[in-house]
Amino acid sequence: FRPDYFIFLFQNLVSISPVMHPELKYLKKQFIKSIERIFGIEWYNHSYLIAVSGGKDSMALATLAHSIGMRFSVAHCDFSLRPESPVEATFVQEYFGALDIPVFTTKFDTNQFARENKYSIQEAARTLRYDYFHSICAQENIDFILTAHHAGDQAETFFINLARGSSPAGLSGIP
Protein backbone atom coordinates (compact mmCIF):
# COMPACT_ATOMS: atom_id res chain seq x y z
CA PHE A 1 0.00 0.00 0.00
CA ARG A 2 1.83 3.08 -1.27
CA PRO A 3 -0.05 6.39 -1.12
CA ASP A 4 2.94 8.15 -2.71
CA TYR A 5 2.30 6.21 -5.95
CA PHE A 6 -1.22 7.65 -6.20
CA ILE A 7 -0.07 11.16 -5.43
CA PHE A 8 2.52 10.89 -8.23
CA LEU A 9 -0.05 9.51 -10.65
CA PHE A 10 -2.60 12.18 -9.79
CA GLN A 11 -0.15 15.06 -10.05
CA ASN A 12 0.98 13.91 -13.47
CA LEU A 13 -2.48 13.20 -14.84
CA VAL A 14 -3.97 16.55 -13.89
CA SER A 15 -0.83 18.33 -15.08
CA ILE A 16 0.24 20.35 -12.08
CA SER A 17 3.27 21.07 -14.22
CA PRO A 18 2.60 22.33 -17.76
CA VAL A 19 4.28 19.26 -19.27
CA MET A 20 2.57 15.89 -18.94
CA HIS A 21 4.56 12.71 -19.42
CA PRO A 22 3.79 11.31 -22.95
CA GLU A 23 2.73 7.90 -21.63
CA LEU A 24 0.27 9.50 -19.20
CA LYS A 25 -1.07 11.74 -21.97
CA TYR A 26 -1.63 8.63 -24.11
CA LEU A 27 -3.33 6.83 -21.19
CA LYS A 28 -5.66 9.76 -20.64
CA LYS A 29 -6.53 9.87 -24.37
CA GLN A 30 -7.24 6.12 -24.43
CA PHE A 31 -9.38 6.44 -21.31
CA ILE A 32 -11.52 9.12 -22.97
CA LYS A 33 -11.92 6.91 -26.08
CA SER A 34 -13.04 4.01 -23.87
CA ILE A 35 -15.51 6.17 -21.97
CA GLU A 36 -16.95 7.49 -25.25
CA ARG A 37 -17.23 3.96 -26.64
CA ILE A 38 -19.11 2.75 -23.56
CA PHE A 39 -21.24 5.77 -22.66
CA GLY A 40 -21.33 7.75 -25.91
CA ILE A 41 -19.92 11.13 -26.81
CA GLU A 42 -22.15 12.80 -24.23
CA TRP A 43 -20.67 10.81 -21.33
CA TYR A 44 -20.10 14.08 -19.48
CA ASN A 45 -23.88 14.51 -19.05
CA HIS A 46 -24.01 11.49 -16.74
CA SER A 47 -22.99 10.97 -13.14
CA TYR A 48 -20.94 8.01 -11.99
CA LEU A 49 -20.21 6.10 -8.80
CA ILE A 50 -16.69 4.68 -8.78
CA ALA A 51 -16.01 1.76 -6.47
CA VAL A 52 -12.66 2.45 -4.83
CA SER A 53 -10.95 -0.14 -2.65
CA GLY A 54 -7.75 1.85 -2.25
CA GLY A 55 -5.88 -0.54 -4.54
CA LYS A 56 -4.00 0.46 -7.68
CA ASP A 57 -6.77 -0.46 -10.12
CA SER A 58 -9.56 1.56 -8.58
CA MET A 59 -7.31 4.46 -7.61
CA ALA A 60 -6.08 4.69 -11.21
CA LEU A 61 -9.66 4.58 -12.53
CA ALA A 62 -10.83 7.34 -10.19
CA THR A 63 -7.71 9.41 -10.87
CA LEU A 64 -8.25 9.14 -14.62
CA ALA A 65 -11.92 10.06 -14.18
CA HIS A 66 -10.93 13.14 -12.20
CA SER A 67 -8.32 14.11 -14.78
CA ILE A 68 -10.92 14.29 -17.57
CA GLY A 69 -13.49 16.18 -15.50
CA MET A 70 -15.90 13.29 -15.06
CA ARG A 71 -18.69 13.99 -12.57
CA PHE A 72 -18.41 11.20 -10.02
CA SER A 73 -18.59 10.13 -6.41
CA VAL A 74 -16.55 7.43 -4.70
CA ALA A 75 -17.88 4.45 -2.75
CA HIS A 76 -15.65 2.45 -0.43
CA CYS A 77 -16.57 -0.72 1.45
CA ASP A 78 -14.74 -2.01 4.51
CA PHE A 79 -15.60 -5.71 4.66
CA SER A 80 -13.90 -6.23 8.05
CA LEU A 81 -11.86 -9.09 6.61
CA ARG A 82 -8.32 -7.72 6.90
CA PRO A 83 -6.58 -5.79 9.69
CA GLU A 84 -5.43 -3.05 7.27
CA SER A 85 -8.93 -2.29 5.93
CA PRO A 86 -9.59 0.67 8.30
CA VAL A 87 -6.34 2.28 7.11
CA GLU A 88 -7.42 1.89 3.48
CA ALA A 89 -10.83 3.39 4.27
CA THR A 90 -9.19 6.42 5.89
CA PHE A 91 -6.82 6.82 2.94
CA VAL A 92 -9.70 6.78 0.41
CA GLN A 93 -11.71 9.29 2.46
CA GLU A 94 -8.78 11.68 2.87
CA TYR A 95 -7.49 11.40 -0.70
CA PHE A 96 -10.81 12.06 -2.43
CA GLY A 97 -12.07 14.39 0.28
CA ALA A 98 -9.06 16.62 -0.41
CA LEU A 99 -10.18 16.75 -4.07
CA ASP A 100 -13.75 17.72 -3.07
CA ILE A 101 -15.09 14.48 -4.50
CA PRO A 102 -18.05 13.04 -2.56
CA VAL A 103 -17.03 9.88 -0.70
CA PHE A 104 -19.45 7.28 0.64
CA THR A 105 -18.08 4.66 3.01
CA THR A 106 -19.55 1.79 4.93
CA LYS A 107 -18.36 -1.07 7.07
CA PHE A 108 -19.81 -4.57 6.87
CA ASP A 109 -19.58 -7.64 9.06
CA THR A 110 -19.06 -9.84 6.01
CA ASN A 111 -18.39 -13.03 7.97
CA GLN A 112 -21.69 -12.75 9.85
CA PHE A 113 -23.62 -11.91 6.66
CA ALA A 114 -22.07 -14.93 4.91
CA ARG A 115 -22.99 -17.26 7.79
CA GLU A 116 -26.56 -15.97 8.04
CA ASN A 117 -27.17 -16.29 4.29
CA LYS A 118 -25.07 -19.43 3.65
CA TYR A 119 -22.85 -17.55 1.18
CA SER A 120 -19.15 -17.86 0.58
CA ILE A 121 -17.16 -14.84 1.73
CA GLN A 122 -16.76 -13.72 -1.91
CA GLU A 123 -20.49 -14.04 -2.61
CA ALA A 124 -21.33 -12.19 0.59
CA ALA A 125 -18.91 -9.35 -0.17
CA ARG A 126 -20.22 -9.05 -3.74
CA THR A 127 -23.85 -8.95 -2.56
CA LEU A 128 -23.11 -6.39 0.16
CA ARG A 129 -21.01 -4.26 -2.18
CA TYR A 130 -23.50 -4.08 -5.05
CA ASP A 131 -26.53 -3.59 -2.77
CA TYR A 132 -24.66 -0.68 -1.20
CA PHE A 133 -23.68 0.80 -4.57
CA HIS A 134 -27.24 0.56 -5.90
CA SER A 135 -28.63 2.23 -2.78
CA ILE A 136 -26.20 5.16 -3.20
CA CYS A 137 -27.14 5.50 -6.87
CA ALA A 138 -30.85 5.57 -6.04
CA GLN A 139 -30.38 8.04 -3.18
CA GLU A 140 -28.02 10.37 -5.08
CA ASN A 141 -29.54 9.97 -8.57
CA ILE A 142 -26.31 8.52 -10.01
CA ASP A 143 -26.50 7.01 -13.48
CA PHE A 144 -23.69 4.43 -13.64
CA ILE A 145 -21.42 2.35 -11.41
CA LEU A 146 -17.77 1.95 -12.47
CA THR A 147 -15.47 -0.72 -11.09
CA ALA A 148 -11.84 -1.43 -11.95
CA HIS A 149 -10.43 -4.89 -12.52
CA HIS A 150 -7.16 -6.02 -14.04
CA ALA A 151 -6.80 -9.02 -16.32
CA GLY A 152 -5.69 -11.25 -13.43
CA ASP A 153 -8.96 -10.55 -11.58
CA GLN A 154 -10.93 -11.53 -14.68
CA ALA A 155 -8.92 -14.71 -15.25
CA GLU A 156 -9.25 -15.76 -11.61
CA THR A 157 -13.02 -15.31 -11.71
CA PHE A 158 -13.24 -17.25 -14.99
CA PHE A 159 -11.34 -20.25 -13.57
CA ILE A 160 -13.25 -20.24 -10.28
CA ASN A 161 -16.52 -20.29 -12.23
CA LEU A 162 -15.18 -23.00 -14.56
CA ALA A 163 -14.18 -25.17 -11.59
CA ARG A 164 -17.70 -24.76 -10.17
CA GLY A 165 -19.16 -26.09 -13.42
CA SER A 166 -20.72 -22.81 -14.57
CA SER A 167 -22.61 -22.57 -17.82
CA PRO A 168 -21.05 -20.56 -20.67
CA ALA A 169 -22.93 -17.47 -19.44
CA GLY A 170 -21.31 -17.92 -16.02
CA LEU A 171 -17.84 -17.98 -17.49
CA SER A 172 -17.87 -14.32 -18.49
CA GLY A 173 -15.73 -13.10 -15.61
CA ILE A 174 -16.45 -10.17 -13.31
CA PRO A 175 -19.70 -8.30 -14.01
mmCIF file of C-alpha atoms in Angstrom:
data_model
loop_
_atom_site.group_PDB
_atom_site.id
_atom_site.type_symbol
_atom_site.label_atom_id
_atom_site.label_comp_id
_atom_site.label_asym_id
_atom_site.label_seq_id
_atom_site.Cartn_x
_atom_site.Cartn_y
_atom_site.Cartn_z
ATOM 1 C CA PHE A 1 0.000 0.000 0.000
ATOM 2 C CA ARG A 2 1.832 3.077 -1.273
ATOM 3 C CA PRO A 3 -0.049 6.389 -1.121
ATOM 4 C CA ASP A 4 2.942 8.146 -2.707
ATOM 5 C CA TYR A 5 2.300 6.212 -5.948
ATOM 6 C CA PHE A 6 -1.217 7.648 -6.204
ATOM 7 C CA ILE A 7 -0.073 11.162 -5.431
ATOM 8 C CA PHE A 8 2.524 10.885 -8.228
ATOM 9 C CA LEU A 9 -0.047 9.514 -10.651
ATOM 10 C CA PHE A 10 -2.604 12.180 -9.792
ATOM 11 C CA GLN A 11 -0.151 15.065 -10.048
ATOM 12 C CA ASN A 12 0.985 13.913 -13.474
ATOM 13 C CA LEU A 13 -2.479 13.202 -14.838
ATOM 14 C CA VAL A 14 -3.967 16.547 -13.894
ATOM 15 C CA SER A 15 -0.826 18.326 -15.080
ATOM 16 C CA ILE A 16 0.243 20.347 -12.077
ATOM 17 C CA SER A 17 3.273 21.068 -14.218
ATOM 18 C CA PRO A 18 2.605 22.329 -17.755
ATOM 19 C CA VAL A 19 4.283 19.258 -19.273
ATOM 20 C CA MET A 20 2.570 15.888 -18.939
ATOM 21 C CA HIS A 21 4.563 12.707 -19.421
ATOM 22 C CA PRO A 22 3.789 11.314 -22.948
ATOM 23 C CA GLU A 23 2.730 7.900 -21.627
ATOM 24 C CA LEU A 24 0.275 9.497 -19.201
ATOM 25 C CA LYS A 25 -1.068 11.735 -21.970
ATOM 26 C CA TYR A 26 -1.630 8.628 -24.106
ATOM 27 C CA LEU A 27 -3.328 6.827 -21.191
ATOM 28 C CA LYS A 28 -5.661 9.761 -20.638
ATOM 29 C CA LYS A 29 -6.529 9.874 -24.366
ATOM 30 C CA GLN A 30 -7.237 6.117 -24.431
ATOM 31 C CA PHE A 31 -9.379 6.438 -21.312
ATOM 32 C CA ILE A 32 -11.523 9.122 -22.975
ATOM 33 C CA LYS A 33 -11.917 6.909 -26.079
ATOM 34 C CA SER A 34 -13.041 4.009 -23.873
ATOM 35 C CA ILE A 35 -15.510 6.168 -21.972
ATOM 36 C CA GLU A 36 -16.947 7.488 -25.249
ATOM 37 C CA ARG A 37 -17.227 3.955 -26.644
ATOM 38 C CA ILE A 38 -19.110 2.748 -23.562
ATOM 39 C CA PHE A 39 -21.240 5.774 -22.659
ATOM 40 C CA GLY A 40 -21.334 7.746 -25.911
ATOM 41 C CA ILE A 41 -19.922 11.127 -26.808
ATOM 42 C CA GLU A 42 -22.154 12.804 -24.235
ATOM 43 C CA TRP A 43 -20.665 10.808 -21.332
ATOM 44 C CA TYR A 44 -20.096 14.079 -19.475
ATOM 45 C CA ASN A 45 -23.882 14.507 -19.053
ATOM 46 C CA HIS A 46 -24.010 11.492 -16.742
ATOM 47 C CA SER A 47 -22.989 10.967 -13.144
ATOM 48 C CA TYR A 48 -20.941 8.011 -11.986
ATOM 49 C CA LEU A 49 -20.206 6.104 -8.802
ATOM 50 C CA ILE A 50 -16.688 4.682 -8.776
ATOM 51 C CA ALA A 51 -16.012 1.758 -6.471
ATOM 52 C CA VAL A 52 -12.657 2.453 -4.830
ATOM 53 C CA SER A 53 -10.952 -0.137 -2.647
ATOM 54 C CA GLY A 54 -7.748 1.855 -2.254
ATOM 55 C CA GLY A 55 -5.876 -0.541 -4.538
ATOM 56 C CA LYS A 56 -4.000 0.459 -7.678
ATOM 57 C CA ASP A 57 -6.771 -0.463 -10.124
ATOM 58 C CA SER A 58 -9.563 1.556 -8.575
ATOM 59 C CA MET A 59 -7.311 4.459 -7.611
ATOM 60 C CA ALA A 60 -6.084 4.690 -11.207
ATOM 61 C CA LEU A 61 -9.656 4.581 -12.530
ATOM 62 C CA ALA A 62 -10.834 7.345 -10.188
ATOM 63 C CA THR A 63 -7.709 9.409 -10.867
ATOM 64 C CA LEU A 64 -8.253 9.143 -14.623
ATOM 65 C CA ALA A 65 -11.924 10.058 -14.183
ATOM 66 C CA HIS A 66 -10.927 13.138 -12.201
ATOM 67 C CA SER A 67 -8.318 14.110 -14.784
ATOM 68 C CA ILE A 68 -10.922 14.291 -17.572
ATOM 69 C CA GLY A 69 -13.491 16.178 -15.498
ATOM 70 C CA MET A 70 -15.896 13.289 -15.060
ATOM 71 C CA ARG A 71 -18.694 13.987 -12.565
ATOM 72 C CA PHE A 72 -18.412 11.199 -10.019
ATOM 73 C CA SER A 73 -18.590 10.127 -6.408
ATOM 74 C CA VAL A 74 -16.550 7.433 -4.700
ATOM 75 C CA ALA A 75 -17.881 4.452 -2.753
ATOM 76 C CA HIS A 76 -15.655 2.447 -0.427
ATOM 77 C CA CYS A 77 -16.574 -0.718 1.453
ATOM 78 C CA ASP A 78 -14.739 -2.011 4.505
ATOM 79 C CA PHE A 79 -15.603 -5.709 4.662
ATOM 80 C CA SER A 80 -13.896 -6.229 8.046
ATOM 81 C CA LEU A 81 -11.862 -9.092 6.607
ATOM 82 C CA ARG A 82 -8.316 -7.718 6.904
ATOM 83 C CA PRO A 83 -6.583 -5.789 9.690
ATOM 84 C CA GLU A 84 -5.435 -3.051 7.270
ATOM 85 C CA SER A 85 -8.925 -2.286 5.928
ATOM 86 C CA PRO A 86 -9.594 0.669 8.302
ATOM 87 C CA VAL A 87 -6.338 2.284 7.111
ATOM 88 C CA GLU A 88 -7.423 1.889 3.480
ATOM 89 C CA ALA A 89 -10.830 3.393 4.274
ATOM 90 C CA THR A 90 -9.189 6.420 5.890
ATOM 91 C CA PHE A 91 -6.823 6.821 2.942
ATOM 92 C CA VAL A 92 -9.695 6.780 0.412
ATOM 93 C CA GLN A 93 -11.707 9.294 2.458
ATOM 94 C CA GLU A 94 -8.778 11.678 2.870
ATOM 95 C CA TYR A 95 -7.489 11.397 -0.703
ATOM 96 C CA PHE A 96 -10.806 12.060 -2.430
ATOM 97 C CA GLY A 97 -12.072 14.390 0.276
ATOM 98 C CA ALA A 98 -9.062 16.619 -0.414
ATOM 99 C CA LEU A 99 -10.182 16.749 -4.070
ATOM 100 C CA ASP A 100 -13.745 17.715 -3.065
ATOM 101 C CA ILE A 101 -15.090 14.479 -4.501
ATOM 102 C CA PRO A 102 -18.054 13.041 -2.561
ATOM 103 C CA VAL A 103 -17.034 9.882 -0.700
ATOM 104 C CA PHE A 104 -19.451 7.280 0.642
ATOM 105 C CA THR A 105 -18.076 4.660 3.010
ATOM 106 C CA THR A 106 -19.546 1.789 4.927
ATOM 107 C CA LYS A 107 -18.357 -1.074 7.075
ATOM 108 C CA PHE A 108 -19.812 -4.571 6.871
ATOM 109 C CA ASP A 109 -19.583 -7.643 9.059
ATOM 110 C CA THR A 110 -19.065 -9.840 6.010
ATOM 111 C CA ASN A 111 -18.395 -13.031 7.972
ATOM 112 C CA GLN A 112 -21.691 -12.752 9.847
ATOM 113 C CA PHE A 113 -23.624 -11.913 6.660
ATOM 114 C CA ALA A 114 -22.071 -14.933 4.910
ATOM 115 C CA ARG A 115 -22.988 -17.264 7.792
ATOM 116 C CA GLU A 116 -26.558 -15.966 8.038
ATOM 117 C CA ASN A 117 -27.168 -16.295 4.294
ATOM 118 C CA LYS A 118 -25.070 -19.427 3.647
ATOM 119 C CA TYR A 119 -22.849 -17.546 1.185
ATOM 120 C CA SER A 120 -19.152 -17.864 0.575
ATOM 121 C CA ILE A 121 -17.161 -14.836 1.731
ATOM 122 C CA GLN A 122 -16.759 -13.720 -1.912
ATOM 123 C CA GLU A 123 -20.485 -14.035 -2.613
ATOM 124 C CA ALA A 124 -21.334 -12.186 0.593
ATOM 125 C CA ALA A 125 -18.914 -9.350 -0.175
ATOM 126 C CA ARG A 126 -20.216 -9.050 -3.740
ATOM 127 C CA THR A 127 -23.848 -8.946 -2.562
ATOM 128 C CA LEU A 128 -23.111 -6.394 0.163
ATOM 129 C CA ARG A 129 -21.011 -4.260 -2.177
ATOM 130 C CA TYR A 130 -23.504 -4.080 -5.052
ATOM 131 C CA ASP A 131 -26.526 -3.591 -2.773
ATOM 132 C CA TYR A 132 -24.663 -0.677 -1.197
ATOM 133 C CA PHE A 133 -23.676 0.796 -4.574
ATOM 134 C CA HIS A 134 -27.236 0.561 -5.898
ATOM 135 C CA SER A 135 -28.630 2.230 -2.775
ATOM 136 C CA ILE A 136 -26.201 5.158 -3.200
ATOM 137 C CA CYS A 137 -27.135 5.499 -6.865
ATOM 138 C CA ALA A 138 -30.847 5.567 -6.037
ATOM 139 C CA GLN A 139 -30.380 8.039 -3.184
ATOM 140 C CA GLU A 140 -28.018 10.368 -5.084
ATOM 141 C CA ASN A 141 -29.540 9.972 -8.566
ATOM 142 C CA ILE A 142 -26.309 8.525 -10.013
ATOM 143 C CA ASP A 143 -26.498 7.007 -13.485
ATOM 144 C CA PHE A 144 -23.695 4.432 -13.636
ATOM 145 C CA ILE A 145 -21.416 2.345 -11.409
ATOM 146 C CA LEU A 146 -17.772 1.952 -12.471
ATOM 147 C CA THR A 147 -15.470 -0.717 -11.091
ATOM 148 C CA ALA A 148 -11.843 -1.429 -11.947
ATOM 149 C CA HIS A 149 -10.432 -4.892 -12.520
ATOM 150 C CA HIS A 150 -7.158 -6.016 -14.035
ATOM 151 C CA ALA A 151 -6.800 -9.018 -16.320
ATOM 152 C CA GLY A 152 -5.688 -11.246 -13.432
ATOM 153 C CA ASP A 153 -8.959 -10.551 -11.583
ATOM 154 C CA GLN A 154 -10.932 -11.532 -14.679
ATOM 155 C CA ALA A 155 -8.921 -14.712 -15.250
ATOM 156 C CA GLU A 156 -9.246 -15.759 -11.611
ATOM 157 C CA THR A 157 -13.023 -15.314 -11.714
ATOM 158 C CA PHE A 158 -13.241 -17.253 -14.990
ATOM 159 C CA PHE A 159 -11.336 -20.247 -13.573
ATOM 160 C CA ILE A 160 -13.251 -20.239 -10.282
ATOM 161 C CA ASN A 161 -16.521 -20.295 -12.232
ATOM 162 C CA LEU A 162 -15.181 -23.005 -14.563
ATOM 163 C CA ALA A 163 -14.184 -25.173 -11.588
ATOM 164 C CA ARG A 164 -17.701 -24.763 -10.166
ATOM 165 C CA GLY A 165 -19.155 -26.085 -13.417
ATOM 166 C CA SER A 166 -20.717 -22.813 -14.565
ATOM 167 C CA SER A 167 -22.613 -22.566 -17.825
ATOM 168 C CA PRO A 168 -21.047 -20.559 -20.674
ATOM 169 C CA ALA A 169 -22.929 -17.471 -19.438
ATOM 170 C CA GLY A 170 -21.314 -17.916 -16.017
ATOM 171 C CA LEU A 171 -17.836 -17.979 -17.491
ATOM 172 C CA SER A 172 -17.871 -14.319 -18.492
ATOM 173 C CA GLY A 173 -15.726 -13.104 -15.607
ATOM 174 C CA ILE A 174 -16.450 -10.170 -13.307
ATOM 175 C CA PRO A 175 -19.698 -8.304 -14.011
#
